[in-house]
Amino acid sequence: MNNEIKNLEFPTLAYAFEALEPHIDAMTMEIHFTKHHQAYFDNLQNATKGSEMENTNFSSLLKNISKYPTAVRNNGGGHFNHSLFWTILSPNGGQPSDALLEAIKQTFGSFEKMKETFNNAAKTRFGSGWAWLSVAEDQSLIISSTPNQDNPLMDVAEVNGTPILGLDVWEHAYYLKYQNKRPDYVSAFWNVVNWDEVTKRYERALVG
């Protein structure tokens, strides 16, 4: 598949807006997907149109984002982050594979401890941003958070890696249902994690 900026496509959801109820409400999903994500996608196309960036590989652009304008960083990150986010959500999320679960236990001590560490990263991210579970270059698992629409692929991130699980903690992701209670939203998130997709991303990250 051609991954140049000019050939990127806006994704489709594999489930209905209401499918993640009651954990994530239908109205939030619809606005989040059709308004917020669509705006990031459109703005990325506008910010790169007519420049050499149109012909740049999207993954390469993200990994070298410090070389590009702020509008490309913000909207490119917004498109990538949301595209990942929709895929790791599901009303029937399953369980981590044995290999992923073992890696989680080796790194964090237990699955519950991993969730606790991730939750803390999500809850303590000041302002808008994301929490991530990623595969580091040495193939270990790491948890981090990033501001705004940054992600661990970017060369500006404090912690680098290949993200396999991400949680949007911008207020637009939860405010209609949870208001200022971000911790409640973070806790509810685990009910709709698509572990089959996270496992696939983990396996791909291991082979590079």
mmCIF file with all atom_site columns, C-alpha atoms in Angstrom:
data_model
loop_
_atom_site.group_PDB
_atom_site.id
_atom_site.type_symbol
_atom_site.label_atom_id
_atom_site.label_alt_id
_atom_site.label_comp_id
_atom_site.label_asym_id
_atom_site.label_entity_id
_atom_site.label_seq_id
_atom_site.pdbx_PDB_ins_code
_atom_site.Cartn_x
_atom_site.Cartn_y
_atom_site.Cartn_z
_atom_site.occupancy
_atom_site.B_iso_or_equiv
_atom_site.pdbx_formal_charge
_atom_site.auth_seq_id
_atom_site.auth_comp_id
_atom_site.auth_asym_id
_atom_site.auth_atom_id
_atom_site.pdbx_PDB_model_num
ATOM 1   C CA . MET A 1 1   ? 0.000   0.000   0.000  1.00 0.00 ? 1   MET A CA 1
ATOM 2   C CA . ASN A 1 2   ? 1.338   3.437   -0.955 1.00 0.00 ? 2   ASN A CA 1
ATOM 3   C CA . ASN A 1 3   ? 1.946   5.401   2.238  1.00 0.00 ? 3   ASN A CA 1
ATOM 4   C CA . GLU A 1 4   ? 2.804   8.786   0.750  1.00 0.00 ? 4   GLU A CA 1
ATOM 5   C CA . ILE A 1 5   ? 0.979   11.744  2.311  1.00 0.00 ? 5   ILE A CA 1
ATOM 6   C CA . LYS A 1 6   ? -0.987  12.491  -0.864 1.00 0.00 ? 6   LYS A CA 1
ATOM 7   C CA . ASN A 1 7   ? -2.263  8.889   -0.984 1.00 0.00 ? 7   ASN A CA 1
ATOM 8   C CA . LEU A 1 8   ? -3.448  8.639   2.619  1.00 0.00 ? 8   LEU A CA 1
ATOM 9   C CA . GLU A 1 9   ? -7.107  7.730   3.044  1.00 0.00 ? 9   GLU A CA 1
ATOM 10  C CA . PHE A 1 10  ? -9.487  8.602   5.824  1.00 0.00 ? 10  PHE A CA 1
ATOM 11  C CA . PRO A 1 11  ? -10.298 5.382   7.704  1.00 0.00 ? 11  PRO A CA 1
ATOM 12  C CA . THR A 1 12  ? -13.634 3.664   8.221  1.00 0.00 ? 12  THR A CA 1
ATOM 13  C CA . LEU A 1 13  ? -14.876 2.385   11.559 1.00 0.00 ? 13  LEU A CA 1
ATOM 14  C CA . ALA A 1 14  ? -15.310 -1.367  11.985 1.00 0.00 ? 14  ALA A CA 1
ATOM 15  C CA . TYR A 1 15  ? -18.224 -0.817  14.383 1.00 0.00 ? 15  TYR A CA 1
ATOM 16  C CA . ALA A 1 16  ? -21.162 1.534   14.865 1.00 0.00 ? 16  ALA A CA 1
ATOM 17  C CA . PHE A 1 17  ? -20.833 4.740   16.878 1.00 0.00 ? 17  PHE A CA 1
ATOM 18  C CA . GLU A 1 18  ? -22.989 3.261   19.637 1.00 0.00 ? 18  GLU A CA 1
ATOM 19  C CA . ALA A 1 19  ? -21.112 -0.053  19.776 1.00 0.00 ? 19  ALA A CA 1
ATOM 20  C CA . LEU A 1 20  ? -18.882 0.990   22.677 1.00 0.00 ? 20  LEU A CA 1
ATOM 21  C CA . GLU A 1 21  ? -21.757 2.094   24.928 1.00 0.00 ? 21  GLU A CA 1
ATOM 22  C CA . PRO A 1 22  ? -21.895 2.585   27.872 1.00 0.00 ? 22  PRO A CA 1
ATOM 23  C CA . HIS A 1 23  ? -18.129 3.014   28.173 1.00 0.00 ? 23  HIS A CA 1
ATOM 24  C CA . ILE A 1 24  ? -17.767 5.501   25.311 1.00 0.00 ? 24  ILE A CA 1
ATOM 25  C CA . ASP A 1 25  ? -20.999 7.154   24.245 1.00 0.00 ? 25  ASP A CA 1
ATOM 26  C CA . ALA A 1 26  ? -22.285 7.291   20.672 1.00 0.00 ? 26  ALA A CA 1
ATOM 27  C CA . MET A 1 27  ? -22.388 11.068  20.387 1.00 0.00 ? 27  MET A CA 1
ATOM 28  C CA . THR A 1 28  ? -18.792 11.426  21.493 1.00 0.00 ? 28  THR A CA 1
ATOM 29  C CA . MET A 1 29  ? -17.725 8.757   19.018 1.00 0.00 ? 29  MET A CA 1
ATOM 30  C CA . GLU A 1 30  ? -19.575 10.415  16.154 1.00 0.00 ? 30  GLU A CA 1
ATOM 31  C CA . ILE A 1 31  ? -18.223 13.899  16.849 1.00 0.00 ? 31  ILE A CA 1
ATOM 32  C CA . HIS A 1 32  ? -14.740 12.586  17.585 1.00 0.00 ? 32  HIS A CA 1
ATOM 33  C CA . PHE A 1 33  ? -14.565 10.595  14.355 1.00 0.00 ? 33  PHE A CA 1
ATOM 34  C CA . THR A 1 34  ? -16.457 12.767  11.861 1.00 0.00 ? 34  THR A CA 1
ATOM 35  C CA . LYS A 1 35  ? -15.387 16.197  13.152 1.00 0.00 ? 35  LYS A CA 1
ATOM 36  C CA . HIS A 1 36  ? -12.129 16.058  15.112 1.00 0.00 ? 36  HIS A CA 1
ATOM 37  C CA . HIS A 1 37  ? -10.322 13.316  13.192 1.00 0.00 ? 37  HIS A CA 1
ATOM 38  C CA . GLN A 1 38  ? -11.668 14.507  9.853  1.00 0.00 ? 38  GLN A CA 1
ATOM 39  C CA . ALA A 1 39  ? -10.296 17.982  10.594 1.00 0.00 ? 39  ALA A CA 1
ATOM 40  C CA . TYR A 1 40  ? -6.833  16.614  11.365 1.00 0.00 ? 40  TYR A CA 1
ATOM 41  C CA . PHE A 1 41  ? -6.869  14.633  8.130  1.00 0.00 ? 41  PHE A CA 1
ATOM 42  C CA . ASP A 1 42  ? -8.068  17.556  6.006  1.00 0.00 ? 42  ASP A CA 1
ATOM 43  C CA . ASN A 1 43  ? -5.625  19.971  7.624  1.00 0.00 ? 43  ASN A CA 1
ATOM 44  C CA . LEU A 1 44  ? -2.726  17.573  7.028  1.00 0.00 ? 44  LEU A CA 1
ATOM 45  C CA . GLN A 1 45  ? -3.598  17.406  3.349  1.00 0.00 ? 45  GLN A CA 1
ATOM 46  C CA . ASN A 1 46  ? -3.865  21.192  3.163  1.00 0.00 ? 46  ASN A CA 1
ATOM 47  C CA . ALA A 1 47  ? -0.591  21.739  5.035  1.00 0.00 ? 47  ALA A CA 1
ATOM 48  C CA . THR A 1 48  ? 1.361   19.478  2.667  1.00 0.00 ? 48  THR A CA 1
ATOM 49  C CA . LYS A 1 49  ? -0.387  20.214  -0.637 1.00 0.00 ? 49  LYS A CA 1
ATOM 50  C CA . GLY A 1 50  ? 1.897   21.498  -3.371 1.00 0.00 ? 50  GLY A CA 1
ATOM 51  C CA . SER A 1 51  ? 5.100   20.728  -1.433 1.00 0.00 ? 51  SER A CA 1
ATOM 52  C CA . GLU A 1 52  ? 7.624   17.909  -1.445 1.00 0.00 ? 52  GLU A CA 1
ATOM 53  C CA . MET A 1 53  ? 5.894   16.633  1.684  1.00 0.00 ? 53  MET A CA 1
ATOM 54  C CA . GLU A 1 54  ? 3.046   15.297  -0.480 1.00 0.00 ? 54  GLU A CA 1
ATOM 55  C CA . ASN A 1 55  ? 5.424   12.631  -1.781 1.00 0.00 ? 55  ASN A CA 1
ATOM 56  C CA . THR A 1 56  ? 6.946   11.826  1.605  1.00 0.00 ? 56  THR A CA 1
ATOM 57  C CA . ASN A 1 57  ? 6.309   8.492   3.280  1.00 0.00 ? 57  ASN A CA 1
ATOM 58  C CA . PHE A 1 58  ? 4.004   9.166   6.232  1.00 0.00 ? 58  PHE A CA 1
ATOM 59  C CA . SER A 1 59  ? 5.929   6.968   8.669  1.00 0.00 ? 59  SER A CA 1
ATOM 60  C CA . SER A 1 60  ? 9.197   8.622   7.681  1.00 0.00 ? 60  SER A CA 1
ATOM 61  C CA . LEU A 1 61  ? 7.645   12.044  8.119  1.00 0.00 ? 61  LEU A CA 1
ATOM 62  C CA . LEU A 1 62  ? 6.497   11.211  11.647 1.00 0.00 ? 62  LEU A CA 1
ATOM 63  C CA . LYS A 1 63  ? 9.896   9.840   12.625 1.00 0.00 ? 63  LYS A CA 1
ATOM 64  C CA . ASN A 1 64  ? 11.552  13.050  11.428 1.00 0.00 ? 64  ASN A CA 1
ATOM 65  C CA . ILE A 1 65  ? 8.778   15.422  12.458 1.00 0.00 ? 65  ILE A CA 1
ATOM 66  C CA . SER A 1 66  ? 11.158  18.015  13.932 1.00 0.00 ? 66  SER A CA 1
ATOM 67  C CA . LYS A 1 67  ? 12.117  18.935  10.351 1.00 0.00 ? 67  LYS A CA 1
ATOM 68  C CA . TYR A 1 68  ? 8.559   19.847  9.394  1.00 0.00 ? 68  TYR A CA 1
ATOM 69  C CA . PRO A 1 69  ? 6.158   22.736  10.162 1.00 0.00 ? 69  PRO A CA 1
ATOM 70  C CA . THR A 1 70  ? 4.075   22.759  13.336 1.00 0.00 ? 70  THR A CA 1
ATOM 71  C CA . ALA A 1 71  ? 0.847   22.341  11.338 1.00 0.00 ? 71  ALA A CA 1
ATOM 72  C CA . VAL A 1 72  ? 2.208   19.091  9.887  1.00 0.00 ? 72  VAL A CA 1
ATOM 73  C CA . ARG A 1 73  ? 3.302   17.877  13.313 1.00 0.00 ? 73  ARG A CA 1
ATOM 74  C CA . ASN A 1 74  ? -0.060  18.619  14.913 1.00 0.00 ? 74  ASN A CA 1
ATOM 75  C CA . ASN A 1 75  ? -2.279  17.325  12.112 1.00 0.00 ? 75  ASN A CA 1
ATOM 76  C CA . GLY A 1 76  ? -0.052  14.449  11.031 1.00 0.00 ? 76  GLY A CA 1
ATOM 77  C CA . GLY A 1 77  ? 0.042   13.288  14.627 1.00 0.00 ? 77  GLY A CA 1
ATOM 78  C CA . GLY A 1 78  ? -3.695  13.787  14.921 1.00 0.00 ? 78  GLY A CA 1
ATOM 79  C CA . HIS A 1 79  ? -4.348  11.611  11.886 1.00 0.00 ? 79  HIS A CA 1
ATOM 80  C CA . PHE A 1 80  ? -1.949  8.847   12.914 1.00 0.00 ? 80  PHE A CA 1
ATOM 81  C CA . ASN A 1 81  ? -3.028  8.780   16.558 1.00 0.00 ? 81  ASN A CA 1
ATOM 82  C CA . HIS A 1 82  ? -6.727  8.625   15.821 1.00 0.00 ? 82  HIS A CA 1
ATOM 83  C CA . SER A 1 83  ? -6.302  6.061   13.053 1.00 0.00 ? 83  SER A CA 1
ATOM 84  C CA . LEU A 1 84  ? -4.586  3.802   15.595 1.00 0.00 ? 84  LEU A CA 1
ATOM 85  C CA . PHE A 1 85  ? -7.103  4.611   18.319 1.00 0.00 ? 85  PHE A CA 1
ATOM 86  C CA . TRP A 1 86  ? -10.159 3.460   16.354 1.00 0.00 ? 86  TRP A CA 1
ATOM 87  C CA . THR A 1 87  ? -8.576  0.085   15.617 1.00 0.00 ? 87  THR A CA 1
ATOM 88  C CA . ILE A 1 88  ? -7.688  -0.721  19.221 1.00 0.00 ? 88  ILE A CA 1
ATOM 89  C CA . LEU A 1 89  ? -11.291 -0.180  20.340 1.00 0.00 ? 89  LEU A CA 1
ATOM 90  C CA . SER A 1 90  ? -13.922 -2.920  20.080 1.00 0.00 ? 90  SER A CA 1
ATOM 91  C CA . PRO A 1 91  ? -17.086 -4.026  21.875 1.00 0.00 ? 91  PRO A CA 1
ATOM 92  C CA . ASN A 1 92  ? -15.569 -7.531  21.961 1.00 0.00 ? 92  ASN A CA 1
ATOM 93  C CA . GLY A 1 93  ? -11.935 -7.005  22.767 1.00 0.00 ? 93  GLY A CA 1
ATOM 94  C CA . GLY A 1 94  ? -10.729 -10.495 23.643 1.00 0.00 ? 94  GLY A CA 1
ATOM 95  C CA . GLN A 1 95  ? -7.509  -11.073 25.568 1.00 0.00 ? 95  GLN A CA 1
ATOM 96  C CA . PRO A 1 96  ? -3.796  -10.397 24.991 1.00 0.00 ? 96  PRO A CA 1
ATOM 97  C CA . SER A 1 97  ? -1.946  -13.261 23.336 1.00 0.00 ? 97  SER A CA 1
ATOM 98  C CA . ASP A 1 98  ? 0.163   -15.494 25.564 1.00 0.00 ? 98  ASP A CA 1
ATOM 99  C CA . ALA A 1 99  ? 3.327   -13.885 24.196 1.00 0.00 ? 99  ALA A CA 1
ATOM 100 C CA . LEU A 1 100 ? 2.098   -10.340 24.819 1.00 0.00 ? 100 LEU A CA 1
ATOM 101 C CA . LEU A 1 101 ? 0.781   -11.227 28.262 1.00 0.00 ? 101 LEU A CA 1
ATOM 102 C CA . GLU A 1 102 ? 4.124   -12.788 29.178 1.00 0.00 ? 102 GLU A CA 1
ATOM 103 C CA . ALA A 1 103 ? 5.964   -9.676  27.973 1.00 0.00 ? 103 ALA A CA 1
ATOM 104 C CA . ILE A 1 104 ? 3.632   -7.520  30.059 1.00 0.00 ? 104 ILE A CA 1
ATOM 105 C CA . LYS A 1 105 ? 4.284   -9.645  33.148 1.00 0.00 ? 105 LYS A CA 1
ATOM 106 C CA . GLN A 1 106 ? 8.052   -9.595  32.599 1.00 0.00 ? 106 GLN A CA 1
ATOM 107 C CA . THR A 1 107 ? 8.113   -5.819  32.251 1.00 0.00 ? 107 THR A CA 1
ATOM 108 C CA . PHE A 1 108 ? 5.522   -4.682  34.782 1.00 0.00 ? 108 PHE A CA 1
ATOM 109 C CA . GLY A 1 109 ? 5.138   -7.652  37.116 1.00 0.00 ? 109 GLY A CA 1
ATOM 110 C CA . SER A 1 110 ? 1.508   -8.318  36.282 1.00 0.00 ? 110 SER A CA 1
ATOM 111 C CA . PHE A 1 111 ? -1.260  -7.315  33.893 1.00 0.00 ? 111 PHE A CA 1
ATOM 112 C CA . GLU A 1 112 ? -2.901  -5.276  36.646 1.00 0.00 ? 112 GLU A CA 1
ATOM 113 C CA . LYS A 1 113 ? 0.350   -3.442  37.359 1.00 0.00 ? 113 LYS A CA 1
ATOM 114 C CA . MET A 1 114 ? 0.662   -2.562  33.675 1.00 0.00 ? 114 MET A CA 1
ATOM 115 C CA . LYS A 1 115 ? -2.865  -1.132  33.715 1.00 0.00 ? 115 LYS A CA 1
ATOM 116 C CA . GLU A 1 116 ? -2.059  0.843   36.852 1.00 0.00 ? 116 GLU A CA 1
ATOM 117 C CA . THR A 1 117 ? 1.071   2.327   35.257 1.00 0.00 ? 117 THR A CA 1
ATOM 118 C CA . PHE A 1 118 ? -0.787  3.131   32.049 1.00 0.00 ? 118 PHE A CA 1
ATOM 119 C CA . ASN A 1 119 ? -3.694  4.666   33.956 1.00 0.00 ? 119 ASN A CA 1
ATOM 120 C CA . ASN A 1 120 ? -1.295  6.889   35.858 1.00 0.00 ? 120 ASN A CA 1
ATOM 121 C CA . ALA A 1 121 ? 0.304   8.073   32.617 1.00 0.00 ? 121 ALA A CA 1
ATOM 122 C CA . ALA A 1 122 ? -3.140  8.890   31.224 1.00 0.00 ? 122 ALA A CA 1
ATOM 123 C CA . LYS A 1 123 ? -4.475  10.591  34.338 1.00 0.00 ? 123 LYS A CA 1
ATOM 124 C CA . THR A 1 124 ? -1.387  12.714  35.027 1.00 0.00 ? 124 THR A CA 1
ATOM 125 C CA . ARG A 1 125 ? -0.841  13.993  31.465 1.00 0.00 ? 125 ARG A CA 1
ATOM 126 C CA . PHE A 1 126 ? -1.344  17.707  32.001 1.00 0.00 ? 126 PHE A CA 1
ATOM 127 C CA . GLY A 1 127 ? -3.756  19.249  29.533 1.00 0.00 ? 127 GLY A CA 1
ATOM 128 C CA . SER A 1 128 ? -4.365  17.472  26.248 1.00 0.00 ? 128 SER A CA 1
ATOM 129 C CA . GLY A 1 129 ? -2.447  14.444  25.047 1.00 0.00 ? 129 GLY A CA 1
ATOM 130 C CA . TRP A 1 130 ? -2.178  10.673  24.870 1.00 0.00 ? 130 TRP A CA 1
ATOM 131 C CA . ALA A 1 131 ? -1.025  7.681   26.921 1.00 0.00 ? 131 ALA A CA 1
ATOM 132 C CA . TRP A 1 132 ? 0.840   4.874   25.150 1.00 0.00 ? 132 TRP A CA 1
ATOM 133 C CA . LEU A 1 133 ? 1.984   1.294   25.458 1.00 0.00 ? 133 LEU A CA 1
ATOM 134 C CA . SER A 1 134 ? 4.822   0.865   22.979 1.00 0.00 ? 134 SER A CA 1
ATOM 135 C CA . VAL A 1 135 ? 7.532   -1.531  21.899 1.00 0.00 ? 135 VAL A CA 1
ATOM 136 C CA . ALA A 1 136 ? 10.987  -0.031  22.374 1.00 0.00 ? 136 ALA A CA 1
ATOM 137 C CA . GLU A 1 137 ? 13.899  -0.539  19.985 1.00 0.00 ? 137 GLU A CA 1
ATOM 138 C CA . ASP A 1 138 ? 15.206  -3.364  22.213 1.00 0.00 ? 138 ASP A CA 1
ATOM 139 C CA . GLN A 1 139 ? 11.729  -5.004  21.951 1.00 0.00 ? 139 GLN A CA 1
ATOM 140 C CA . SER A 1 140 ? 10.835  -4.281  25.567 1.00 0.00 ? 140 SER A CA 1
ATOM 141 C CA . LEU A 1 141 ? 7.476   -2.751  26.484 1.00 0.00 ? 141 LEU A CA 1
ATOM 142 C CA . ILE A 1 142 ? 7.311   0.851   27.654 1.00 0.00 ? 142 ILE A CA 1
ATOM 143 C CA . ILE A 1 143 ? 4.563   3.158   28.859 1.00 0.00 ? 143 ILE A CA 1
ATOM 144 C CA . SER A 1 144 ? 4.675   6.885   28.249 1.00 0.00 ? 144 SER A CA 1
ATOM 145 C CA . SER A 1 145 ? 2.508   9.897   27.540 1.00 0.00 ? 145 SER A CA 1
ATOM 146 C CA . THR A 1 146 ? 2.827   12.678  24.994 1.00 0.00 ? 146 THR A CA 1
ATOM 147 C CA . PRO A 1 147 ? 1.362   16.185  24.776 1.00 0.00 ? 147 PRO A CA 1
ATOM 148 C CA . ASN A 1 148 ? -1.108  17.341  22.167 1.00 0.00 ? 148 ASN A CA 1
ATOM 149 C CA . GLN A 1 149 ? -0.966  15.053  19.088 1.00 0.00 ? 149 GLN A CA 1
ATOM 150 C CA . ASP A 1 150 ? 2.624   13.860  19.508 1.00 0.00 ? 150 ASP A CA 1
ATOM 151 C CA . ASN A 1 151 ? 3.353   10.126  19.661 1.00 0.00 ? 151 ASN A CA 1
ATOM 152 C CA . PRO A 1 152 ? 6.319   7.833   20.425 1.00 0.00 ? 152 PRO A CA 1
ATOM 153 C CA . LEU A 1 153 ? 7.263   7.486   16.742 1.00 0.00 ? 153 LEU A CA 1
ATOM 154 C CA . MET A 1 154 ? 8.236   11.153  16.601 1.00 0.00 ? 154 MET A CA 1
ATOM 155 C CA . ASP A 1 155 ? 11.809  12.294  17.108 1.00 0.00 ? 155 ASP A CA 1
ATOM 156 C CA . VAL A 1 156 ? 10.497  14.994  19.456 1.00 0.00 ? 156 VAL A CA 1
ATOM 157 C CA . ALA A 1 157 ? 9.037   12.460  21.924 1.00 0.00 ? 157 ALA A CA 1
ATOM 158 C CA . GLU A 1 158 ? 10.747  11.990  25.290 1.00 0.00 ? 158 GLU A CA 1
ATOM 159 C CA . VAL A 1 159 ? 10.241  8.215   24.980 1.00 0.00 ? 159 VAL A CA 1
ATOM 160 C CA . ASN A 1 160 ? 10.517  6.576   21.568 1.00 0.00 ? 160 ASN A CA 1
ATOM 161 C CA . GLY A 1 161 ? 8.982   3.320   20.402 1.00 0.00 ? 161 GLY A CA 1
ATOM 162 C CA . THR A 1 162 ? 6.345   1.727   18.209 1.00 0.00 ? 162 THR A CA 1
ATOM 163 C CA . PRO A 1 163 ? 2.923   2.363   19.768 1.00 0.00 ? 163 PRO A CA 1
ATOM 164 C CA . ILE A 1 164 ? 0.633   -0.656  20.033 1.00 0.00 ? 164 ILE A CA 1
ATOM 165 C CA . LEU A 1 165 ? -1.992  0.806   22.392 1.00 0.00 ? 165 LEU A CA 1
ATOM 166 C CA . GLY A 1 166 ? -2.983  4.438   22.816 1.00 0.00 ? 166 GLY A CA 1
ATOM 167 C CA . LEU A 1 167 ? -5.585  6.375   24.761 1.00 0.00 ? 167 LEU A CA 1
ATOM 168 C CA . ASP A 1 168 ? -6.772  9.826   23.755 1.00 0.00 ? 168 ASP A CA 1
ATOM 169 C CA . VAL A 1 169 ? -7.058  12.019  26.861 1.00 0.00 ? 169 VAL A CA 1
ATOM 170 C CA . TRP A 1 170 ? -8.054  15.223  25.101 1.00 0.00 ? 170 TRP A CA 1
ATOM 171 C CA . GLU A 1 171 ? -11.295 16.474  26.643 1.00 0.00 ? 171 GLU A CA 1
ATOM 172 C CA . HIS A 1 172 ? -13.118 16.017  23.345 1.00 0.00 ? 172 HIS A CA 1
ATOM 173 C CA . ALA A 1 173 ? -12.638 12.256  23.788 1.00 0.00 ? 173 ALA A CA 1
ATOM 174 C CA . TYR A 1 174 ? -14.648 12.049  27.001 1.00 0.00 ? 174 TYR A CA 1
ATOM 175 C CA . TYR A 1 175 ? -16.177 15.314  28.179 1.00 0.00 ? 175 TYR A CA 1
ATOM 176 C CA . LEU A 1 176 ? -19.764 14.775  27.014 1.00 0.00 ? 176 LEU A CA 1
ATOM 177 C CA . LYS A 1 177 ? -20.095 11.675  29.189 1.00 0.00 ? 177 LYS A CA 1
ATOM 178 C CA . TYR A 1 178 ? -17.477 12.053  31.904 1.00 0.00 ? 178 TYR A CA 1
ATOM 179 C CA . GLN A 1 179 ? -17.127 15.858  32.185 1.00 0.00 ? 179 GLN A CA 1
ATOM 180 C CA . ASN A 1 180 ? -14.011 16.544  34.279 1.00 0.00 ? 180 ASN A CA 1
ATOM 181 C CA . LYS A 1 181 ? -13.740 12.947  35.552 1.00 0.00 ? 181 LYS A CA 1
ATOM 182 C CA . ARG A 1 182 ? -10.884 11.778  33.364 1.00 0.00 ? 182 ARG A CA 1
ATOM 183 C CA . PRO A 1 183 ? -9.996  8.884   35.740 1.00 0.00 ? 183 PRO A CA 1
ATOM 184 C CA . ASP A 1 184 ? -13.465 7.362   35.196 1.00 0.00 ? 184 ASP A CA 1
ATOM 185 C CA . TYR A 1 185 ? -12.981 7.514   31.430 1.00 0.00 ? 185 TYR A CA 1
ATOM 186 C CA . VAL A 1 186 ? -9.519  5.962   31.730 1.00 0.00 ? 186 VAL A CA 1
ATOM 187 C CA . SER A 1 187 ? -10.888 3.096   33.814 1.00 0.00 ? 187 SER A CA 1
ATOM 188 C CA . ALA A 1 188 ? -13.781 2.508   31.400 1.00 0.00 ? 188 ALA A CA 1
ATOM 189 C CA . PHE A 1 189 ? -11.374 2.327   28.471 1.00 0.00 ? 189 PHE A CA 1
ATOM 190 C CA . TRP A 1 190 ? -10.189 -1.163  29.473 1.00 0.00 ? 190 TRP A CA 1
ATOM 191 C CA . ASN A 1 191 ? -13.669 -2.548  28.805 1.00 0.00 ? 191 ASN A CA 1
ATOM 192 C CA . VAL A 1 192 ? -13.362 -1.797  25.092 1.00 0.00 ? 192 VAL A CA 1
ATOM 193 C CA . VAL A 1 193 ? -9.705  -2.527  24.297 1.00 0.00 ? 193 VAL A CA 1
ATOM 194 C CA . ASN A 1 194 ? -9.344  -4.643  21.164 1.00 0.00 ? 194 ASN A CA 1
ATOM 195 C CA . TRP A 1 195 ? -6.605  -6.975  22.389 1.00 0.00 ? 195 TRP A CA 1
ATOM 196 C CA . ASP A 1 196 ? -6.592  -8.904  19.120 1.00 0.00 ? 196 ASP A CA 1
ATOM 197 C CA . GLU A 1 197 ? -5.482  -5.734  17.320 1.00 0.00 ? 197 GLU A CA 1
ATOM 198 C CA . VAL A 1 198 ? -2.994  -4.799  20.047 1.00 0.00 ? 198 VAL A CA 1
ATOM 199 C CA . THR A 1 199 ? -1.479  -8.284  19.770 1.00 0.00 ? 199 THR A CA 1
ATOM 200 C CA . LYS A 1 200 ? -1.145  -7.920  15.991 1.00 0.00 ? 200 LYS A CA 1
ATOM 201 C CA . ARG A 1 201 ? 0.586   -4.575  16.417 1.00 0.00 ? 201 ARG A CA 1
ATOM 202 C CA . TYR A 1 202 ? 2.896   -6.104  19.031 1.00 0.00 ? 202 TYR A CA 1
ATOM 203 C CA . GLU A 1 203 ? 3.863   -8.945  16.714 1.00 0.00 ? 203 GLU A CA 1
ATOM 204 C CA . ARG A 1 204 ? 4.515   -6.552  13.815 1.00 0.00 ? 204 ARG A CA 1
ATOM 205 C CA . ALA A 1 205 ? 6.644   -4.315  16.019 1.00 0.00 ? 205 ALA A CA 1
ATOM 206 C CA . LEU A 1 206 ? 8.854   -7.254  16.980 1.00 0.00 ? 206 LEU A CA 1
ATOM 207 C CA . VAL A 1 207 ? 9.749   -8.032  13.375 1.00 0.00 ? 207 VAL A CA 1
ATOM 208 C CA . GLY A 1 208 ? 10.245  -4.370  12.469 1.00 0.00 ? 208 GLY A CA 1
#
